[in-house]
Amino acid sequence: ESLIYTYLQPRNIPEVLTVPSWQLAGPFLCISYDHFENQEWADNDVSTWPASYTANFGQYLGVDGPTEFNLPQQLDSEHGWCDFSRCFRGRKKANVGTQPCEVSAYAVGRILIPEEGDYVFDVGFDDWLRLWINGNGLHSNRHDCGFEIDTVKVKLPAGECEIRVKLSNFDNMQWRLWAFCVTAKKV
């Protein structure tokens, strides 16, 4: 056995804000970057989304036909993470059909901004992502070679803030990871 003592200087740690719960829409067919850039009904306010959506393509075509999803799908954040695979698994048998690829989906959530000021959003993802904050398209990027983190700085008013993310998923080196993480902190 061994015992180690450590003495640390106390310091202020910035509060990290995360979305507690997401509303999801999708999945949408996404076979190219041009396809990913298309505007879809999920770009609009959540209150205008249909009550259900039928995915009539690829891994969502099962023996019994296409897969229908009730909308919006609700998903609690896991330490800032949103995993689309929890709600939008494929319907074909075998692993190839369960972890979707050549798809995109949307997540909409809200965080409470405690005070007006400059905030930094760290967004971790794989593949292609678009980010809106309070309805403004602020960031779009591609990580075609694996998971990476982007940083976006934005000035925000105090109060509720809407975060909207569109994320694609492809068969790649990250084993079809279809998840992202969003955190924010005041700078």
mmCIF file with all atom_site columns, C-alpha atoms in Angstrom:
data_model
loop_
_atom_site.group_PDB
_atom_site.id
_atom_site.type_symbol
_atom_site.label_atom_id
_atom_site.label_alt_id
_atom_site.label_comp_id
_atom_site.label_asym_id
_atom_site.label_entity_id
_atom_site.label_seq_id
_atom_site.pdbx_PDB_ins_code
_atom_site.Cartn_x
_atom_site.Cartn_y
_atom_site.Cartn_z
_atom_site.occupancy
_atom_site.B_iso_or_equiv
_atom_site.pdbx_formal_charge
_atom_site.auth_seq_id
_atom_site.auth_comp_id
_atom_site.auth_asym_id
_atom_site.auth_atom_id
_atom_site.pdbx_PDB_model_num
ATOM 1   C CA . GLU A 1 1   ? 0.000   0.000  0.000   1.00 0.00 ? 1   GLU A CA 1
ATOM 2   C CA . SER A 1 2   ? 0.993   3.601  -0.475  1.00 0.00 ? 2   SER A CA 1
ATOM 3   C CA . LEU A 1 3   ? -0.418  6.942  0.543   1.00 0.00 ? 3   LEU A CA 1
ATOM 4   C CA . ILE A 1 4   ? 0.081   10.290 -1.175  1.00 0.00 ? 4   ILE A CA 1
ATOM 5   C CA . TYR A 1 5   ? -0.867  13.707 0.211   1.00 0.00 ? 5   TYR A CA 1
ATOM 6   C CA . THR A 1 6   ? -1.381  16.661 -2.091  1.00 0.00 ? 6   THR A CA 1
ATOM 7   C CA . TYR A 1 7   ? -1.819  20.287 -1.067  1.00 0.00 ? 7   TYR A CA 1
ATOM 8   C CA . LEU A 1 8   ? -3.453  22.534 -3.649  1.00 0.00 ? 8   LEU A CA 1
ATOM 9   C CA . GLN A 1 9   ? -3.830  26.277 -3.791  1.00 0.00 ? 9   GLN A CA 1
ATOM 10  C CA . PRO A 1 10  ? -7.540  27.123 -3.857  1.00 0.00 ? 10  PRO A CA 1
ATOM 11  C CA . ARG A 1 11  ? -8.553  29.002 -6.972  1.00 0.00 ? 11  ARG A CA 1
ATOM 12  C CA . ASN A 1 12  ? -11.722 30.163 -8.625  1.00 0.00 ? 12  ASN A CA 1
ATOM 13  C CA . ILE A 1 13  ? -13.014 27.768 -11.246 1.00 0.00 ? 13  ILE A CA 1
ATOM 14  C CA . PRO A 1 14  ? -15.386 29.218 -13.852 1.00 0.00 ? 14  PRO A CA 1
ATOM 15  C CA . GLU A 1 15  ? -18.895 27.811 -13.807 1.00 0.00 ? 15  GLU A CA 1
ATOM 16  C CA . VAL A 1 16  ? -19.487 25.559 -16.809 1.00 0.00 ? 16  VAL A CA 1
ATOM 17  C CA . LEU A 1 17  ? -22.971 25.716 -18.290 1.00 0.00 ? 17  LEU A CA 1
ATOM 18  C CA . THR A 1 18  ? -24.549 22.770 -20.084 1.00 0.00 ? 18  THR A CA 1
ATOM 19  C CA . VAL A 1 19  ? -27.938 22.053 -21.609 1.00 0.00 ? 19  VAL A CA 1
ATOM 20  C CA . PRO A 1 20  ? -29.873 19.816 -19.172 1.00 0.00 ? 20  PRO A CA 1
ATOM 21  C CA . SER A 1 21  ? -32.246 18.322 -21.767 1.00 0.00 ? 21  SER A CA 1
ATOM 22  C CA . TRP A 1 22  ? -32.453 18.192 -25.568 1.00 0.00 ? 22  TRP A CA 1
ATOM 23  C CA . GLN A 1 23  ? -35.359 18.001 -28.008 1.00 0.00 ? 23  GLN A CA 1
ATOM 24  C CA . LEU A 1 24  ? -34.333 15.949 -31.034 1.00 0.00 ? 24  LEU A CA 1
ATOM 25  C CA . ALA A 1 25  ? -35.603 15.755 -34.611 1.00 0.00 ? 25  ALA A CA 1
ATOM 26  C CA . GLY A 1 26  ? -34.592 13.408 -37.377 1.00 0.00 ? 26  GLY A CA 1
ATOM 27  C CA . PRO A 1 27  ? -33.011 11.342 -38.703 1.00 0.00 ? 27  PRO A CA 1
ATOM 28  C CA . PHE A 1 28  ? -32.505 12.831 -42.152 1.00 0.00 ? 28  PHE A CA 1
ATOM 29  C CA . LEU A 1 29  ? -30.676 11.280 -45.082 1.00 0.00 ? 29  LEU A CA 1
ATOM 30  C CA . CYS A 1 30  ? -27.249 12.910 -45.459 1.00 0.00 ? 30  CYS A CA 1
ATOM 31  C CA . ILE A 1 31  ? -24.939 11.566 -48.167 1.00 0.00 ? 31  ILE A CA 1
ATOM 32  C CA . SER A 1 32  ? -22.919 14.680 -49.048 1.00 0.00 ? 32  SER A CA 1
ATOM 33  C CA . TYR A 1 33  ? -21.905 18.015 -47.557 1.00 0.00 ? 33  TYR A CA 1
ATOM 34  C CA . ASP A 1 34  ? -24.244 19.825 -49.964 1.00 0.00 ? 34  ASP A CA 1
ATOM 35  C CA . HIS A 1 35  ? -27.033 17.586 -48.663 1.00 0.00 ? 35  HIS A CA 1
ATOM 36  C CA . PHE A 1 36  ? -26.045 18.475 -45.074 1.00 0.00 ? 36  PHE A CA 1
ATOM 37  C CA . GLU A 1 37  ? -26.295 22.204 -45.853 1.00 0.00 ? 37  GLU A CA 1
ATOM 38  C CA . ASN A 1 38  ? -29.937 21.838 -47.014 1.00 0.00 ? 38  ASN A CA 1
ATOM 39  C CA . GLN A 1 39  ? -32.523 23.589 -44.889 1.00 0.00 ? 39  GLN A CA 1
ATOM 40  C CA . GLU A 1 40  ? -35.061 21.219 -43.337 1.00 0.00 ? 40  GLU A CA 1
ATOM 41  C CA . TRP A 1 41  ? -38.214 21.658 -41.277 1.00 0.00 ? 41  TRP A CA 1
ATOM 42  C CA . ALA A 1 42  ? -36.177 21.053 -38.100 1.00 0.00 ? 42  ALA A CA 1
ATOM 43  C CA . ASP A 1 43  ? -34.389 24.384 -38.752 1.00 0.00 ? 43  ASP A CA 1
ATOM 44  C CA . ASN A 1 44  ? -37.644 26.042 -37.638 1.00 0.00 ? 44  ASN A CA 1
ATOM 45  C CA . ASP A 1 45  ? -38.964 26.605 -34.121 1.00 0.00 ? 45  ASP A CA 1
ATOM 46  C CA . VAL A 1 46  ? -39.695 23.383 -32.206 1.00 0.00 ? 46  VAL A CA 1
ATOM 47  C CA . SER A 1 47  ? -43.352 24.414 -31.843 1.00 0.00 ? 47  SER A CA 1
ATOM 48  C CA . THR A 1 48  ? -43.738 24.049 -35.662 1.00 0.00 ? 48  THR A CA 1
ATOM 49  C CA . TRP A 1 49  ? -42.256 20.527 -35.858 1.00 0.00 ? 49  TRP A CA 1
ATOM 50  C CA . PRO A 1 50  ? -44.622 17.743 -36.882 1.00 0.00 ? 50  PRO A CA 1
ATOM 51  C CA . ALA A 1 51  ? -45.808 15.276 -34.235 1.00 0.00 ? 51  ALA A CA 1
ATOM 52  C CA . SER A 1 52  ? -44.043 12.403 -36.009 1.00 0.00 ? 52  SER A CA 1
ATOM 53  C CA . TYR A 1 53  ? -41.541 11.792 -38.782 1.00 0.00 ? 53  TYR A CA 1
ATOM 54  C CA . THR A 1 54  ? -41.032 8.740  -41.001 1.00 0.00 ? 54  THR A CA 1
ATOM 55  C CA . ALA A 1 55  ? -37.464 7.834  -41.937 1.00 0.00 ? 55  ALA A CA 1
ATOM 56  C CA . ASN A 1 56  ? -37.871 6.093  -45.274 1.00 0.00 ? 56  ASN A CA 1
ATOM 57  C CA . PHE A 1 57  ? -34.262 5.294  -46.151 1.00 0.00 ? 57  PHE A CA 1
ATOM 58  C CA . GLY A 1 58  ? -31.270 3.044  -45.462 1.00 0.00 ? 58  GLY A CA 1
ATOM 59  C CA . GLN A 1 59  ? -31.010 1.410  -42.057 1.00 0.00 ? 59  GLN A CA 1
ATOM 60  C CA . TYR A 1 60  ? -34.501 2.687  -41.102 1.00 0.00 ? 60  TYR A CA 1
ATOM 61  C CA . LEU A 1 61  ? -36.188 0.402  -43.632 1.00 0.00 ? 61  LEU A CA 1
ATOM 62  C CA . GLY A 1 62  ? -36.976 -2.724 -41.652 1.00 0.00 ? 62  GLY A CA 1
ATOM 63  C CA . VAL A 1 63  ? -38.926 -5.841 -42.525 1.00 0.00 ? 63  VAL A CA 1
ATOM 64  C CA . ASP A 1 64  ? -42.137 -4.040 -41.584 1.00 0.00 ? 64  ASP A CA 1
ATOM 65  C CA . GLY A 1 65  ? -41.362 -0.940 -43.666 1.00 0.00 ? 65  GLY A CA 1
ATOM 66  C CA . PRO A 1 66  ? -39.981 2.502  -42.747 1.00 0.00 ? 66  PRO A CA 1
ATOM 67  C CA . THR A 1 67  ? -39.474 3.651  -39.156 1.00 0.00 ? 67  THR A CA 1
ATOM 68  C CA . GLU A 1 68  ? -41.685 6.330  -37.635 1.00 0.00 ? 68  GLU A CA 1
ATOM 69  C CA . PHE A 1 69  ? -40.373 8.554  -34.811 1.00 0.00 ? 69  PHE A CA 1
ATOM 70  C CA . ASN A 1 70  ? -42.535 10.614 -32.452 1.00 0.00 ? 70  ASN A CA 1
ATOM 71  C CA . LEU A 1 71  ? -41.302 14.195 -32.182 1.00 0.00 ? 71  LEU A CA 1
ATOM 72  C CA . PRO A 1 72  ? -39.653 15.826 -30.507 1.00 0.00 ? 72  PRO A CA 1
ATOM 73  C CA . GLN A 1 73  ? -37.618 13.026 -28.979 1.00 0.00 ? 73  GLN A CA 1
ATOM 74  C CA . GLN A 1 74  ? -36.574 14.027 -25.434 1.00 0.00 ? 74  GLN A CA 1
ATOM 75  C CA . LEU A 1 75  ? -33.053 13.238 -24.241 1.00 0.00 ? 75  LEU A CA 1
ATOM 76  C CA . ASP A 1 76  ? -31.414 14.264 -20.985 1.00 0.00 ? 76  ASP A CA 1
ATOM 77  C CA . SER A 1 77  ? -27.884 15.561 -21.338 1.00 0.00 ? 77  SER A CA 1
ATOM 78  C CA . GLU A 1 78  ? -25.137 13.438 -19.839 1.00 0.00 ? 78  GLU A CA 1
ATOM 79  C CA . HIS A 1 79  ? -22.539 15.921 -18.538 1.00 0.00 ? 79  HIS A CA 1
ATOM 80  C CA . GLY A 1 80  ? -23.043 18.076 -21.630 1.00 0.00 ? 80  GLY A CA 1
ATOM 81  C CA . TRP A 1 81  ? -23.264 15.150 -24.061 1.00 0.00 ? 81  TRP A CA 1
ATOM 82  C CA . CYS A 1 82  ? -26.092 14.465 -26.487 1.00 0.00 ? 82  CYS A CA 1
ATOM 83  C CA . ASP A 1 83  ? -26.049 11.016 -28.119 1.00 0.00 ? 83  ASP A CA 1
ATOM 84  C CA . PHE A 1 84  ? -28.414 10.764 -31.093 1.00 0.00 ? 84  PHE A CA 1
ATOM 85  C CA . SER A 1 85  ? -27.940 6.980  -31.207 1.00 0.00 ? 85  SER A CA 1
ATOM 86  C CA . ARG A 1 86  ? -30.014 6.626  -28.036 1.00 0.00 ? 86  ARG A CA 1
ATOM 87  C CA . CYS A 1 87  ? -33.110 7.830  -29.916 1.00 0.00 ? 87  CYS A CA 1
ATOM 88  C CA . PHE A 1 88  ? -32.411 7.189  -33.604 1.00 0.00 ? 88  PHE A CA 1
ATOM 89  C CA . ARG A 1 89  ? -31.030 3.661  -33.882 1.00 0.00 ? 89  ARG A CA 1
ATOM 90  C CA . GLY A 1 90  ? -31.484 1.837  -37.159 1.00 0.00 ? 90  GLY A CA 1
ATOM 91  C CA . ARG A 1 91  ? -34.009 -0.978 -37.417 1.00 0.00 ? 91  ARG A CA 1
ATOM 92  C CA . LYS A 1 92  ? -32.110 -3.601 -39.376 1.00 0.00 ? 92  LYS A CA 1
ATOM 93  C CA . LYS A 1 93  ? -30.763 -6.633 -37.569 1.00 0.00 ? 93  LYS A CA 1
ATOM 94  C CA . ALA A 1 94  ? -27.009 -6.830 -36.881 1.00 0.00 ? 94  ALA A CA 1
ATOM 95  C CA . ASN A 1 95  ? -24.732 -4.053 -35.718 1.00 0.00 ? 95  ASN A CA 1
ATOM 96  C CA . VAL A 1 96  ? -24.368 -2.485 -39.164 1.00 0.00 ? 96  VAL A CA 1
ATOM 97  C CA . GLY A 1 97  ? -28.030 -1.472 -39.080 1.00 0.00 ? 97  GLY A CA 1
ATOM 98  C CA . THR A 1 98  ? -28.252 -0.294 -35.487 1.00 0.00 ? 98  THR A CA 1
ATOM 99  C CA . GLN A 1 99  ? -25.585 2.422  -35.467 1.00 0.00 ? 99  GLN A CA 1
ATOM 100 C CA . PRO A 1 100 ? -26.765 4.850  -38.169 1.00 0.00 ? 100 PRO A CA 1
ATOM 101 C CA . CYS A 1 101 ? -24.551 6.291  -40.886 1.00 0.00 ? 101 CYS A CA 1
ATOM 102 C CA . GLU A 1 102 ? -25.156 8.718  -43.765 1.00 0.00 ? 102 GLU A CA 1
ATOM 103 C CA . VAL A 1 103 ? -27.631 10.571 -41.535 1.00 0.00 ? 103 VAL A CA 1
ATOM 104 C CA . SER A 1 104 ? -28.062 13.900 -39.768 1.00 0.00 ? 104 SER A CA 1
ATOM 105 C CA . ALA A 1 105 ? -30.302 15.080 -36.925 1.00 0.00 ? 105 ALA A CA 1
ATOM 106 C CA . TYR A 1 106 ? -31.076 18.179 -34.891 1.00 0.00 ? 106 TYR A CA 1
ATOM 107 C CA . ALA A 1 107 ? -30.912 18.890 -31.159 1.00 0.00 ? 107 ALA A CA 1
ATOM 108 C CA . VAL A 1 108 ? -32.450 21.950 -29.504 1.00 0.00 ? 108 VAL A CA 1
ATOM 109 C CA . GLY A 1 109 ? -31.841 22.841 -25.869 1.00 0.00 ? 109 GLY A CA 1
ATOM 110 C CA . ARG A 1 110 ? -31.769 25.797 -23.523 1.00 0.00 ? 110 ARG A CA 1
ATOM 111 C CA . ILE A 1 111 ? -29.348 27.080 -20.928 1.00 0.00 ? 111 ILE A CA 1
ATOM 112 C CA . LEU A 1 112 ? -29.739 29.925 -18.460 1.00 0.00 ? 112 LEU A CA 1
ATOM 113 C CA . ILE A 1 113 ? -27.128 32.653 -18.925 1.00 0.00 ? 113 ILE A CA 1
ATOM 114 C CA . PRO A 1 114 ? -26.581 34.152 -15.439 1.00 0.00 ? 114 PRO A CA 1
ATOM 115 C CA . GLU A 1 115 ? -25.242 37.518 -16.606 1.00 0.00 ? 115 GLU A CA 1
ATOM 116 C CA . GLU A 1 116 ? -24.634 39.425 -19.810 1.00 0.00 ? 116 GLU A CA 1
ATOM 117 C CA . GLY A 1 117 ? -21.173 39.101 -21.267 1.00 0.00 ? 117 GLY A CA 1
ATOM 118 C CA . ASP A 1 118 ? -18.781 37.186 -23.483 1.00 0.00 ? 118 ASP A CA 1
ATOM 119 C CA . TYR A 1 119 ? -19.095 33.403 -23.360 1.00 0.00 ? 119 TYR A CA 1
ATOM 120 C CA . VAL A 1 120 ? -16.997 30.652 -24.876 1.00 0.00 ? 120 VAL A CA 1
ATOM 121 C CA . PHE A 1 121 ? -18.778 27.562 -26.196 1.00 0.00 ? 121 PHE A CA 1
ATOM 122 C CA . ASP A 1 122 ? -16.705 24.405 -26.557 1.00 0.00 ? 122 ASP A CA 1
ATOM 123 C CA . VAL A 1 123 ? -18.302 21.997 -29.019 1.00 0.00 ? 123 VAL A CA 1
ATOM 124 C CA . GLY A 1 124 ? -16.895 18.493 -29.344 1.00 0.00 ? 124 GLY A CA 1
ATOM 125 C CA . PHE A 1 125 ? -18.004 16.402 -32.314 1.00 0.00 ? 125 PHE A CA 1
ATOM 126 C CA . ASP A 1 126 ? -17.103 14.097 -35.172 1.00 0.00 ? 126 ASP A CA 1
ATOM 127 C CA . ASP A 1 127 ? -18.156 14.583 -38.812 1.00 0.00 ? 127 ASP A CA 1
ATOM 128 C CA . TRP A 1 128 ? -20.135 17.735 -39.757 1.00 0.00 ? 128 TRP A CA 1
ATOM 129 C CA . LEU A 1 129 ? -21.793 20.216 -37.404 1.00 0.00 ? 129 LEU A CA 1
ATOM 130 C CA . ARG A 1 130 ? -23.799 23.444 -37.588 1.00 0.00 ? 130 ARG A CA 1
ATOM 131 C CA . LEU A 1 131 ? -24.404 25.526 -34.434 1.00 0.00 ? 131 LEU A CA 1
ATOM 132 C CA . TRP A 1 132 ? -27.044 28.198 -33.828 1.00 0.00 ? 132 TRP A CA 1
ATOM 133 C CA . ILE A 1 133 ? -27.265 30.279 -30.664 1.00 0.00 ? 133 ILE A CA 1
ATOM 134 C CA . ASN A 1 134 ? -30.515 32.213 -30.148 1.00 0.00 ? 134 ASN A CA 1
ATOM 135 C CA . GLY A 1 135 ? -31.428 31.625 -33.795 1.00 0.00 ? 135 GLY A CA 1
ATOM 136 C CA . ASN A 1 136 ? -28.158 32.949 -35.223 1.00 0.00 ? 136 ASN A CA 1
ATOM 137 C CA . GLY A 1 137 ? -26.094 30.528 -37.274 1.00 0.00 ? 137 GLY A CA 1
ATOM 138 C CA . LEU A 1 138 ? -22.711 31.062 -35.622 1.00 0.00 ? 138 LEU A CA 1
ATOM 139 C CA . HIS A 1 139 ? -20.580 28.103 -36.528 1.00 0.00 ? 139 HIS A CA 1
ATOM 140 C CA . SER A 1 140 ? -20.225 25.354 -39.102 1.00 0.00 ? 140 SER A CA 1
ATOM 141 C CA . ASN A 1 141 ? -17.322 22.935 -39.392 1.00 0.00 ? 141 ASN A CA 1
ATOM 142 C CA . ARG A 1 142 ? -16.207 19.520 -40.590 1.00 0.00 ? 142 ARG A CA 1
ATOM 143 C CA . HIS A 1 143 ? -14.133 17.008 -38.650 1.00 0.00 ? 143 HIS A CA 1
ATOM 144 C CA . ASP A 1 144 ? -13.733 14.323 -41.278 1.00 0.00 ? 144 ASP A CA 1
ATOM 145 C CA . CYS A 1 145 ? -10.805 12.621 -39.523 1.00 0.00 ? 145 CYS A CA 1
ATOM 146 C CA . GLY A 1 146 ? -12.157 12.049 -36.029 1.00 0.00 ? 146 GLY A CA 1
ATOM 147 C CA . PHE A 1 147 ? -13.457 13.727 -32.900 1.00 0.00 ? 147 PHE A CA 1
ATOM 148 C CA . GLU A 1 148 ? -12.245 17.292 -32.234 1.00 0.00 ? 148 GLU A CA 1
ATOM 149 C CA . ILE A 1 149 ? -13.328 20.343 -30.214 1.00 0.00 ? 149 ILE A CA 1
ATOM 150 C CA . ASP A 1 150 ? -14.195 23.744 -31.694 1.00 0.00 ? 150 ASP A CA 1
ATOM 151 C CA . THR A 1 151 ? -14.354 26.939 -29.645 1.00 0.00 ? 151 THR A CA 1
ATOM 152 C CA . VAL A 1 152 ? -16.905 29.653 -30.424 1.00 0.00 ? 152 VAL A CA 1
ATOM 153 C CA . LYS A 1 153 ? -16.942 33.021 -28.637 1.00 0.00 ? 153 LYS A CA 1
ATOM 154 C CA . VAL A 1 154 ? -20.204 34.980 -28.470 1.00 0.00 ? 154 VAL A CA 1
ATOM 155 C CA . LYS A 1 155 ? -21.651 37.927 -26.516 1.00 0.00 ? 155 LYS A CA 1
ATOM 156 C CA . LEU A 1 156 ? -24.926 36.951 -24.828 1.00 0.00 ? 156 LEU A CA 1
ATOM 157 C CA . PRO A 1 157 ? -27.589 38.753 -22.821 1.00 0.00 ? 157 PRO A CA 1
ATOM 158 C CA . ALA A 1 158 ? -28.637 37.412 -19.431 1.00 0.00 ? 158 ALA A CA 1
ATOM 159 C CA . GLY A 1 159 ? -31.566 34.991 -19.530 1.00 0.00 ? 159 GLY A CA 1
ATOM 160 C CA . GLU A 1 160 ? -32.574 31.890 -21.416 1.00 0.00 ? 160 GLU A CA 1
ATOM 161 C CA . CYS A 1 161 ? -30.432 30.974 -24.429 1.00 0.00 ? 161 CYS A CA 1
ATOM 162 C CA . GLU A 1 162 ? -31.418 28.504 -27.174 1.00 0.00 ? 162 GLU A CA 1
ATOM 163 C CA . ILE A 1 163 ? -28.729 26.178 -28.521 1.00 0.00 ? 163 ILE A CA 1
ATOM 164 C CA . ARG A 1 164 ? -29.464 24.348 -31.797 1.00 0.00 ? 164 ARG A CA 1
ATOM 165 C CA . VAL A 1 165 ? -27.131 21.759 -33.299 1.00 0.00 ? 165 VAL A CA 1
ATOM 166 C CA . LYS A 1 166 ? -27.288 19.814 -36.541 1.00 0.00 ? 166 LYS A CA 1
ATOM 167 C CA . LEU A 1 167 ? -24.883 16.872 -36.646 1.00 0.00 ? 167 LEU A CA 1
ATOM 168 C CA . SER A 1 168 ? -24.145 14.304 -39.359 1.00 0.00 ? 168 SER A CA 1
ATOM 169 C CA . ASN A 1 169 ? -22.862 10.771 -38.928 1.00 0.00 ? 169 ASN A CA 1
ATOM 170 C CA . PHE A 1 170 ? -20.813 8.576  -41.239 1.00 0.00 ? 170 PHE A CA 1
ATOM 171 C CA . ASP A 1 171 ? -18.991 5.265  -41.099 1.00 0.00 ? 171 ASP A CA 1
ATOM 172 C CA . ASN A 1 172 ? -15.517 6.376  -40.081 1.00 0.00 ? 172 ASN A CA 1
ATOM 173 C CA . MET A 1 173 ? -12.631 5.975  -37.647 1.00 0.00 ? 173 MET A CA 1
ATOM 174 C CA . GLN A 1 174 ? -14.739 6.907  -34.592 1.00 0.00 ? 174 GLN A CA 1
ATOM 175 C CA . TRP A 1 175 ? -16.946 3.790  -34.917 1.00 0.00 ? 175 TRP A CA 1
ATOM 176 C CA . ARG A 1 176 ? -19.945 5.814  -36.032 1.00 0.00 ? 176 ARG A CA 1
ATOM 177 C CA . LEU A 1 177 ? -19.943 8.053  -32.969 1.00 0.00 ? 177 LEU A CA 1
ATOM 178 C CA . TRP A 1 178 ? -23.118 10.128 -33.365 1.00 0.00 ? 178 TRP A CA 1
ATOM 179 C CA . ALA A 1 179 ? -22.799 12.371 -30.345 1.00 0.00 ? 179 ALA A CA 1
ATOM 180 C CA . PHE A 1 180 ? -21.659 15.866 -29.471 1.00 0.00 ? 180 PHE A CA 1
ATOM 181 C CA . CYS A 1 181 ? -20.869 17.845 -26.348 1.00 0.00 ? 181 CYS A CA 1
ATOM 182 C CA . VAL A 1 182 ? -21.610 21.532 -25.747 1.00 0.00 ? 182 VAL A CA 1
ATOM 183 C CA . THR A 1 183 ? -20.372 23.484 -22.744 1.00 0.00 ? 183 THR A CA 1
ATOM 184 C CA . ALA A 1 184 ? -20.262 27.245 -22.144 1.00 0.00 ? 184 ALA A CA 1
ATOM 185 C CA . LYS A 1 185 ? -18.379 29.463 -19.701 1.00 0.00 ? 185 LYS A CA 1
ATOM 186 C CA . LYS A 1 186 ? -18.093 33.192 -19.152 1.00 0.00 ? 186 LYS A CA 1
ATOM 187 C CA . VAL A 1 187 ? -14.765 34.772 -20.129 1.00 0.00 ? 187 VAL A CA 1
#
